[in-house]
Coordinates of C-alpha atoms and ligand atoms in Angstrom, one line a residue:
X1 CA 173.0 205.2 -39.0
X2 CA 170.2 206.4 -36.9
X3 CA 168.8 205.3 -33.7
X4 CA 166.0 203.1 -33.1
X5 CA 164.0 202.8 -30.0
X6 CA 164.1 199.5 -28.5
X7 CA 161.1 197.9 -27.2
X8 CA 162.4 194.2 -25.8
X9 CA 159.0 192.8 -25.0
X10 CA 157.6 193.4 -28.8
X11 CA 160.8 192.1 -30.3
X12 CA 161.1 189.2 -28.3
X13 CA 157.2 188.6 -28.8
X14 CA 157.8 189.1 -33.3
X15 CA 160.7 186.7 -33.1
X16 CA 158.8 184.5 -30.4
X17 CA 156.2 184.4 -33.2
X18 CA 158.7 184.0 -36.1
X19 CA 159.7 180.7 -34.1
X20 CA 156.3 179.4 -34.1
X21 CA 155.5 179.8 -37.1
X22 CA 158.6 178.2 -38.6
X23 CA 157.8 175.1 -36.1
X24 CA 154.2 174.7 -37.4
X25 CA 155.7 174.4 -40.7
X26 CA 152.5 178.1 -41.0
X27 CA 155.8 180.2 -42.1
X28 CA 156.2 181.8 -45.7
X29 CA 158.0 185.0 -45.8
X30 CA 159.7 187.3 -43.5
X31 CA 160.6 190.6 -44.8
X32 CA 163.1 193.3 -42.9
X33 CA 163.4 196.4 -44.3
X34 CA 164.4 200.0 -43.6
X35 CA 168.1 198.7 -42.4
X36 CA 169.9 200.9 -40.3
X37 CA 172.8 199.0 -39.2
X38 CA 176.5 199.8 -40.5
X39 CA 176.5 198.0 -44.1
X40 CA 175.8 200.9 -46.0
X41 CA 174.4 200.0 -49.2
X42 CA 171.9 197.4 -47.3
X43 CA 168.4 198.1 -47.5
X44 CA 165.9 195.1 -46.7
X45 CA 166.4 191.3 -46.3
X46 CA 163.7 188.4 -47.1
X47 CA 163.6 185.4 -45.7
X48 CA 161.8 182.6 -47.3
X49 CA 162.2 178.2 -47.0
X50 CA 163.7 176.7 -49.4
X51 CA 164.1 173.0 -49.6
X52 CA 167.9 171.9 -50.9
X53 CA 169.0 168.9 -50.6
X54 CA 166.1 167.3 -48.8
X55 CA 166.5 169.9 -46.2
X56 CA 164.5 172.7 -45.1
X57 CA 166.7 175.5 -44.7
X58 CA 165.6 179.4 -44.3
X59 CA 167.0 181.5 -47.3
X60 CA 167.9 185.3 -46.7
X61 CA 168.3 187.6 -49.5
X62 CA 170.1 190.3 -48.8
X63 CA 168.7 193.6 -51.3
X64 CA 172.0 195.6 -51.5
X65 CA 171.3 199.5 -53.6
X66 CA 172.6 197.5 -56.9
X67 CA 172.9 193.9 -55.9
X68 CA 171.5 190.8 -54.1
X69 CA 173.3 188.3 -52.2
X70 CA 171.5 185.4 -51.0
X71 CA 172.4 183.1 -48.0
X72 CA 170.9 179.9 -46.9
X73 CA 170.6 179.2 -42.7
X74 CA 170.2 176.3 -40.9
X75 CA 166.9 176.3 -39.1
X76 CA 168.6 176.6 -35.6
X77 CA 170.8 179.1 -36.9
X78 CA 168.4 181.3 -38.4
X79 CA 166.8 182.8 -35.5
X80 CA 170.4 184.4 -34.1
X81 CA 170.9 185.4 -37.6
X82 CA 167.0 187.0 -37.5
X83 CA 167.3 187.8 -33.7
X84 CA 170.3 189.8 -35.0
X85 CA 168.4 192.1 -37.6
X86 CA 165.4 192.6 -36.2
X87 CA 166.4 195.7 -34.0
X88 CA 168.3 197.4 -36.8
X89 CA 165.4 197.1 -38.7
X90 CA 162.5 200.1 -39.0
X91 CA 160.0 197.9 -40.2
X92 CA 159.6 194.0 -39.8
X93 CA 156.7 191.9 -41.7
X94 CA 155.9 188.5 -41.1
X95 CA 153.3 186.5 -43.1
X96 CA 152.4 182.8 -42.6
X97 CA 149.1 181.0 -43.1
X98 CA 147.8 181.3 -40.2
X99 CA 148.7 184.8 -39.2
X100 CA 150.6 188.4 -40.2
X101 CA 152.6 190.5 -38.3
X102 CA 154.5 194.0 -38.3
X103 CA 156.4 195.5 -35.8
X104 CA 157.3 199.3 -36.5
X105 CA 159.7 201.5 -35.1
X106 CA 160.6 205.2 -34.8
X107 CA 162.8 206.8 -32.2
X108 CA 160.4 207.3 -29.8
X109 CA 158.4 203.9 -29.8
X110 CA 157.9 200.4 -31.8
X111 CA 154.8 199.0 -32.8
X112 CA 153.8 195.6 -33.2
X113 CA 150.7 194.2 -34.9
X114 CA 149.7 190.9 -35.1
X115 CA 146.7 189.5 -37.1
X116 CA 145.4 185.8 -36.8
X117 CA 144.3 184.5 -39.9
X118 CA 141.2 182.1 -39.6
X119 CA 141.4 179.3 -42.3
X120 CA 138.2 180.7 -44.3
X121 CA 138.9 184.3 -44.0
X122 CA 142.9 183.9 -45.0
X123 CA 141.5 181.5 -47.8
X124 CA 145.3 180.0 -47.4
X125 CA 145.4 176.5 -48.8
X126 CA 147.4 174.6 -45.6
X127 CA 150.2 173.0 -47.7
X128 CA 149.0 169.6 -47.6
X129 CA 145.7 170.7 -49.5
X130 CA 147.6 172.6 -52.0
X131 CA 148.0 170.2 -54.2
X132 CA 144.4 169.8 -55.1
X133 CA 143.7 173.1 -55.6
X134 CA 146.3 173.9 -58.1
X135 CA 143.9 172.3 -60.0
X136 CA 141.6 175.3 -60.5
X137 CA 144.4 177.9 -61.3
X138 CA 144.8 180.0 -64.5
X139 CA 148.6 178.7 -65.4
X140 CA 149.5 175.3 -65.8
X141 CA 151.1 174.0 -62.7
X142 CA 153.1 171.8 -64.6
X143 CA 155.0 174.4 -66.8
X144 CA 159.2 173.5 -67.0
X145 CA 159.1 177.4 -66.6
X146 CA 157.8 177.9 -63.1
X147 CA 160.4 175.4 -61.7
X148 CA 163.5 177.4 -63.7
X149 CA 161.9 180.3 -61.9
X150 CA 161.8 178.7 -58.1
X151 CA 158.0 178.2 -57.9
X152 CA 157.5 174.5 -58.2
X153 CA 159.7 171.5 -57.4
X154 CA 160.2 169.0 -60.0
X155 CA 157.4 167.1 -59.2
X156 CA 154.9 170.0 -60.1
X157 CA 154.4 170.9 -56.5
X158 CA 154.3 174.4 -55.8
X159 CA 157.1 175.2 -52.7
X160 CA 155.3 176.3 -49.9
X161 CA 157.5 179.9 -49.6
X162 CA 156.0 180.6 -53.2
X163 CA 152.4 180.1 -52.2
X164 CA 151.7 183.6 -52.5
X165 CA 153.4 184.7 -55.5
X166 CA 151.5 181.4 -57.1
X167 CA 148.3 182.9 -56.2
X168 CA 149.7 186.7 -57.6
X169 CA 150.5 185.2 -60.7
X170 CA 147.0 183.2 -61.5
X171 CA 145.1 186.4 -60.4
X172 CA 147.1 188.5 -62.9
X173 CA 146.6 186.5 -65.7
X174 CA 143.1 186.0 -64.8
X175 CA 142.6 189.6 -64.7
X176 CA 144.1 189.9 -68.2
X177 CA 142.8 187.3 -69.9
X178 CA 139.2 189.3 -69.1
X179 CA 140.6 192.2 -70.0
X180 CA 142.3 190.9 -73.3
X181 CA 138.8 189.4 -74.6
X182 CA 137.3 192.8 -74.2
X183 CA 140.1 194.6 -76.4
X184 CA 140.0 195.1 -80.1
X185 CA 143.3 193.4 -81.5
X186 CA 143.0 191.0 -84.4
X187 CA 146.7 190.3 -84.7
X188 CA 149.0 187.2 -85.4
X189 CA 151.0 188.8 -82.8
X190 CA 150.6 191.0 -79.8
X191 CA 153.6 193.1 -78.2
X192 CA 153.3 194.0 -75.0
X193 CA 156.5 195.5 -72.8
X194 CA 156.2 195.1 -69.0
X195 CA 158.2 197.9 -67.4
X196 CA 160.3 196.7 -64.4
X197 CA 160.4 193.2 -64.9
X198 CA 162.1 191.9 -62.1
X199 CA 162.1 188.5 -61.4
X200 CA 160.0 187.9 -64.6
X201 CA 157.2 185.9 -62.6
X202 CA 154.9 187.9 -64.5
X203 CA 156.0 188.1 -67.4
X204 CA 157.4 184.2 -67.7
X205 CA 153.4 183.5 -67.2
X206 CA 151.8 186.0 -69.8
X207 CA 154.2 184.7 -72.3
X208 CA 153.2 181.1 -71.6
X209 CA 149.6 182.0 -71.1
X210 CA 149.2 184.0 -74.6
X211 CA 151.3 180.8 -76.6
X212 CA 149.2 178.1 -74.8
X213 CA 145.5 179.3 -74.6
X214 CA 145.3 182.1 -77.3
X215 CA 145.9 182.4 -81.3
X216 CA 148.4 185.3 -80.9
X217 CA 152.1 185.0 -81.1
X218 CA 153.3 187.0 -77.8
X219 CA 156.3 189.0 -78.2
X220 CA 157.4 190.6 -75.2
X221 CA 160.2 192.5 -73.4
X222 CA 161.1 193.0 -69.8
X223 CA 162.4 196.2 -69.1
X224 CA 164.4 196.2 -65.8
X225 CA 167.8 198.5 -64.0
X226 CA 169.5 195.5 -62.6
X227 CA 171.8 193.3 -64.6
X228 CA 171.6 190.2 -62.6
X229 CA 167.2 189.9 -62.7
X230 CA 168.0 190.7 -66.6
X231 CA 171.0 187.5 -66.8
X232 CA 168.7 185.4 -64.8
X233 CA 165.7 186.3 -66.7
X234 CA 167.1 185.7 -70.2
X235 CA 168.9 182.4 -69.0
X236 CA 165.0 181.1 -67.7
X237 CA 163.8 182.1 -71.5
X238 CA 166.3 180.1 -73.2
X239 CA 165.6 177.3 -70.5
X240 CA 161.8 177.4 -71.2
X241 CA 162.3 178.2 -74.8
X242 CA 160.6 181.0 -75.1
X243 CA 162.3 182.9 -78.0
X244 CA 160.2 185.7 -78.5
X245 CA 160.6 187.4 -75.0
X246 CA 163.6 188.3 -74.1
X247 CA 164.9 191.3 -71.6
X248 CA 166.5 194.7 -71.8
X249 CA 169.0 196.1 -68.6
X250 CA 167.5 199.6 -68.3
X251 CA 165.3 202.4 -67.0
X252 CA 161.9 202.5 -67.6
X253 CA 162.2 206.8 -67.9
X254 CA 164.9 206.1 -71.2
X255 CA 163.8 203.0 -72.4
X256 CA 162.3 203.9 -76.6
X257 CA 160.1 201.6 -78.4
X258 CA 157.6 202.8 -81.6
X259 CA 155.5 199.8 -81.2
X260 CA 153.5 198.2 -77.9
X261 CA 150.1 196.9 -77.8
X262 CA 150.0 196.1 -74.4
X263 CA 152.0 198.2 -71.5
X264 CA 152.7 196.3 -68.4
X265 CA 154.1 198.2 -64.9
X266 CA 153.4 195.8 -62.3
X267 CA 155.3 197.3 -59.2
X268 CA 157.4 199.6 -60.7
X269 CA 159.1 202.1 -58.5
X270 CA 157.0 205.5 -57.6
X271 CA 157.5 207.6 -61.1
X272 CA 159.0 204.6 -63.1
X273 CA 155.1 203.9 -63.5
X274 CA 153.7 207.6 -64.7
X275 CA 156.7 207.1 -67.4
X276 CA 155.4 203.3 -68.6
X277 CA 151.8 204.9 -68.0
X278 CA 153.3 207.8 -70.4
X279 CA 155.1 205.5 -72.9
X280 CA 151.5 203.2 -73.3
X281 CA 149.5 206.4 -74.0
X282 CA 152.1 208.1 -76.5
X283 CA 152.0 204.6 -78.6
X284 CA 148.3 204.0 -77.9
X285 CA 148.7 201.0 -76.7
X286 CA 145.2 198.8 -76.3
X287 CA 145.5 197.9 -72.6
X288 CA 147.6 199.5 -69.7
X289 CA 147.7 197.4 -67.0
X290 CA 149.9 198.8 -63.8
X291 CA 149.9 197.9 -60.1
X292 CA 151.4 201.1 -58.8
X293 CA 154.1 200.9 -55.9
X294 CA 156.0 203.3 -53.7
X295 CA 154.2 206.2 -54.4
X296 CA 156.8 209.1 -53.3
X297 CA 156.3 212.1 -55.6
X298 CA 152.8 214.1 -53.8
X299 CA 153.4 213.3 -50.0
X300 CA 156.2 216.0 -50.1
X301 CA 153.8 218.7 -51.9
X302 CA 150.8 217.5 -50.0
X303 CA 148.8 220.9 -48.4
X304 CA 146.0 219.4 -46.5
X305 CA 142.7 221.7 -47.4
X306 CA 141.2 223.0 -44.6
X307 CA 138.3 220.8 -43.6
X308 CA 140.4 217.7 -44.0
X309 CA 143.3 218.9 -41.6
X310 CA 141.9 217.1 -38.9
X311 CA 141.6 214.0 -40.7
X312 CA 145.7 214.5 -42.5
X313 CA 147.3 215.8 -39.4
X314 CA 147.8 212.0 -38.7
X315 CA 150.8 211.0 -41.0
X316 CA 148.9 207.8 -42.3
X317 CA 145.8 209.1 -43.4
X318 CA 148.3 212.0 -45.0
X319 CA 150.3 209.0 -47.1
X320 CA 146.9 207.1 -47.9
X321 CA 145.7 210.3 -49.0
X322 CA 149.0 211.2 -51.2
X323 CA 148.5 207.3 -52.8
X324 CA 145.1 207.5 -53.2
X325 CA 145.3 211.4 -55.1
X326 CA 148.6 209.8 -57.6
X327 CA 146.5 207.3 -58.9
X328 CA 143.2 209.3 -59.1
X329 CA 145.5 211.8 -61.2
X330 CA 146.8 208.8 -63.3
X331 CA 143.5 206.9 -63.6
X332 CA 141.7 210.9 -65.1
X333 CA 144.8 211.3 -67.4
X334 CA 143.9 207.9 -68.5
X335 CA 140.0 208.6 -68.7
X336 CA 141.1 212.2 -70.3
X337 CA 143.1 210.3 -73.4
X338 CA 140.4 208.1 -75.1
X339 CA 140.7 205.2 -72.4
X340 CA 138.3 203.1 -70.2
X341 CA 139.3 203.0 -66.4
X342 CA 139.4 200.8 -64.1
X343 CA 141.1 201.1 -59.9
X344 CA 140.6 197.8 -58.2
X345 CA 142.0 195.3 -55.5
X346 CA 144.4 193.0 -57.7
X347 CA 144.7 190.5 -54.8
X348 CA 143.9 190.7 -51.4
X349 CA 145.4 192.8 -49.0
X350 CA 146.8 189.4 -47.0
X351 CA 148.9 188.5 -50.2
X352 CA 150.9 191.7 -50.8
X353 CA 150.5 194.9 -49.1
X354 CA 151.0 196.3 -53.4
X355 CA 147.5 195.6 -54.2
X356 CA 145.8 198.2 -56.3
X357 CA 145.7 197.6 -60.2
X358 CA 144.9 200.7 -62.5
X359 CA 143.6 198.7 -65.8
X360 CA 142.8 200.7 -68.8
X361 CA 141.7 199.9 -72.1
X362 CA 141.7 201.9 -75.2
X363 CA 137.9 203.2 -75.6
X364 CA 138.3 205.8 -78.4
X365 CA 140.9 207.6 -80.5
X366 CA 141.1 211.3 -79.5
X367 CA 142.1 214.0 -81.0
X368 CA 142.6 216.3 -78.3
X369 CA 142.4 215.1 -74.4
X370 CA 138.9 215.6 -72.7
X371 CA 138.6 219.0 -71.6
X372 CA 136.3 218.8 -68.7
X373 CA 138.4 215.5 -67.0
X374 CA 141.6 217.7 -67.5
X375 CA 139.6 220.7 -65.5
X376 CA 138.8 218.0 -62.5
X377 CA 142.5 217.1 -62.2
X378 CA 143.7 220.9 -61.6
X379 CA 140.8 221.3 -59.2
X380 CA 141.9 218.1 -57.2
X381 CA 145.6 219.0 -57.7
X382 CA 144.5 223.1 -56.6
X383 CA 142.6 221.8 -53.8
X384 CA 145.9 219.6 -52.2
X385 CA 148.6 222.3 -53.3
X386 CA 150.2 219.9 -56.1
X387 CA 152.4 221.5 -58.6
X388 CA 154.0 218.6 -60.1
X389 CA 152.8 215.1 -61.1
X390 CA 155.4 213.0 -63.8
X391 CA 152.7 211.5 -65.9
X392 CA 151.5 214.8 -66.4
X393 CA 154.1 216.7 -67.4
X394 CA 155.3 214.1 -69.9
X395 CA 152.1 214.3 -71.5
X396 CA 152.5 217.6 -71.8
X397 CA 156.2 217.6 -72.9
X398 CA 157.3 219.5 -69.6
X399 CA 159.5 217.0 -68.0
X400 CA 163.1 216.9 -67.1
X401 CA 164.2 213.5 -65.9
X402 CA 165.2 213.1 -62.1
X403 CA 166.5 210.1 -60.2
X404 CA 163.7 207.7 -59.0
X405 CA 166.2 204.7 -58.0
X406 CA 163.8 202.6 -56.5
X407 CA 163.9 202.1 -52.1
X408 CA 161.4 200.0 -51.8
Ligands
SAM501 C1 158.8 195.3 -56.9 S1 159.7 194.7 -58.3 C2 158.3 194.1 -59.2 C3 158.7 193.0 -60.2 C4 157.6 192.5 -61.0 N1 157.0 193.5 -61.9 C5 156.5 191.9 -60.2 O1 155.5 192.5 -60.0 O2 156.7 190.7 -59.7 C6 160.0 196.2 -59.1 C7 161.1 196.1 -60.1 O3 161.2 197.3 -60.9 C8 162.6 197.6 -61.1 N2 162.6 199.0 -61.3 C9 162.4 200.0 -60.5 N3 162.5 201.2 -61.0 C10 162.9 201.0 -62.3 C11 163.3 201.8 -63.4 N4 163.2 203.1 -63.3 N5 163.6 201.2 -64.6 C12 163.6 199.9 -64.7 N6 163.3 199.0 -63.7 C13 163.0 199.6 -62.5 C14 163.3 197.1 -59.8 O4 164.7 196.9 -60.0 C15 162.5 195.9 -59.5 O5 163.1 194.7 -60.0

């Protein structure tokens, strides 16, 4: 357990704001991470409202290393409970429609940030206008599957905690379906394996977008490490009826298929995504589609170059840098192996802080990889001192398999 520093005045003012926001009915996710405290296998906590029973009670789910326990507060209650965590917390986010906040802490000093949102910037729908503008989304509001998955009552209605992922979802599939028109596959059915499932949000809605609005049969798989996302997931598929996707408990790094059309890695831990990234390219999949997360494995091996010292002595820039290098690496390796590139904002930065989507399409079959973009990746990696990157090595048959249990 280490020691934080305690800054009262920029506690009291994050909770102060928590308050608010939960008053003004603005509130939609809290997330604490980074624990400290004494329950050792604890790592984050998220809040989120959840109506039961005609109440409106705040709903903390604890994210244990290999389980998660959820508890429901009373409003009053919650803030103790919240007041509680804060200062054994490194890092604190709050998002609501009308404003974002983060308060940071190291030993020497915390941090806190606090944006305001203006109504046109945020482009939040207040919850009273939401209903109306469901109307223009990409996945049928009314679909029996986004209530077994906690994102609309049963009147259709999306819950107001869920607003965000609502809007994640209808921008993924968006982004597919534009990306699916442009790929070459006449098939009765398509598979496609999205590596770290989770939750299934995504999934649920590519499977129901593909049966609905396409001619293709989907068949898909959800490949995720823990056993209760996989019991839930496969319980909402029966539910919804969906009997061609189903979900396998496992790692992404062991997890052997022959046969994928479309690879999926939406937030999958750090290296979890080089090996998806590796597993689409080995089967030559049409479309790789990944929204990389937790980027860990170049910050350690990071040399800054000389001129750009000035700029990486600040640790920020240095773990922007390190992000921004992995998936320039991962996008050329792409490029380098016959396929069609693209690095973009997947939704904007006031949704989720996990916002860049690498989407590649198959452009050409190749016999060997192109020599010149291989030669620009060993510059890039010479110039920052990098001697190891996963999806490299796998493509080059020079990996041995490390832990990447995921911490984020
Ligand atoms: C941040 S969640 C993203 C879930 C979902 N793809 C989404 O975007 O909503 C990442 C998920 O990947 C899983 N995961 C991380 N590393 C993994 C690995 N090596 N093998 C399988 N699943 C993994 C985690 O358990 C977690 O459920």
């Amino acid at each position: 357990m280490s020691t934080l520093a305690i800054d009262a005045p920029q506690e009291q003012q994050f909770i102060e704001l928590i308050q608010q926001t939960i008053q003004a009915q603005q509130f939609e996710r809290l997330i604490l991470s980074q624990y400290q405290g004494s329950e050792v296998e604890l790592e984050k906590i998220t809040f989120r409202l959840v109506e039961l029973q005609q109440h409106t009670k705040l709903s903390a789910l604890y994210h244990y290393k290999t389980k998660d326990v959820t508890k429901n507060y009373e409003l009053n209650e919650s803030i103790y409970v919240i007041q509680a965590l804060i200062p054994l917390c490194k890092q604190s986010n709050l998002f609501a429609l009308n404003v974002e906040a983060q308060l940071k802490k190291n030993k020497k000093k915390a941090m806190l940030n606090i944006q305001q949102l203006s109504p046109q910037a945020s482009n939040h729908p207040k919850p009273t206008q939401q209903h109306n503008r469901e109307k223009e989304r990409f996945v049928d509001q009314a679909s029996p599957f986004l209530q077994y998955l906690g994102i609309t009552e049963n009147n259709g209605k999306v819950i107001p905690a869920m607003a965000r992922k609502w809007k994640q979802i209808n921008k993924f599939i968006e982004i597919f379906s534009h990306a699916y028109e442009q790929i070459d596959l006449n098939k009765d059915q398509i598979k496609i394996v999205d590596f770290g499932s989770g939750k299934g949000y995504l999934t649920f809605a590519l499977y129901d977008y593909l049966q609905q609005q396409t001619n293709t049969q989907p068949v898909i798989t959800g490949v995720e490490l823990r056993s209760n996302l996989v019991e839930f997931c496969e319980d909402v598929a029966a539910k919804a009826g969906f009997d061609q996707l189903d979900f396998f408990e496992g790692d992404v790094r062991t997890y052997q298929t022959n046969d994928l059309d479309v690879m999926i890695a939406l937030h999958a831990c750090d290296i979890a995504t080089d090996f998806a990234i590796h597993t689409g390219i080995r089967l030559n999949a049409s479309m790789i589609m990944c929204a990389p997360c937790c980027h860990k494995e170049l910050r350690p091996q990071l040399h800054s170059p000389a001129v750009l010292k000035p700029m990486l002595q600040f640790g920020i820039h240095a773990g922007q840098q390190a992000e921004m290098l992995t998936d320039s690496l991962r996008a050329l390796l792409l490029k380098a192996y016959g396929y069609e590139v693209k690095v973009f904002e997947f939704v904007s930065l006031e949704h989720t802080s996990k916002n860049k989507m690498i989407l590649a399409t198959k452009r050409k079959e190749i016999d060997q990889p192109d020599a010149q973009i291989l030669q620009q990746i060993q510059a890039l990696k010479q110039m920052y001192g990098i001697e190891k990157q996963t999806l490299e090595l796998l493509l080059n048959d020079q990996i041995a398999i490390e832990n990447v249990g995921c911490k984020c």
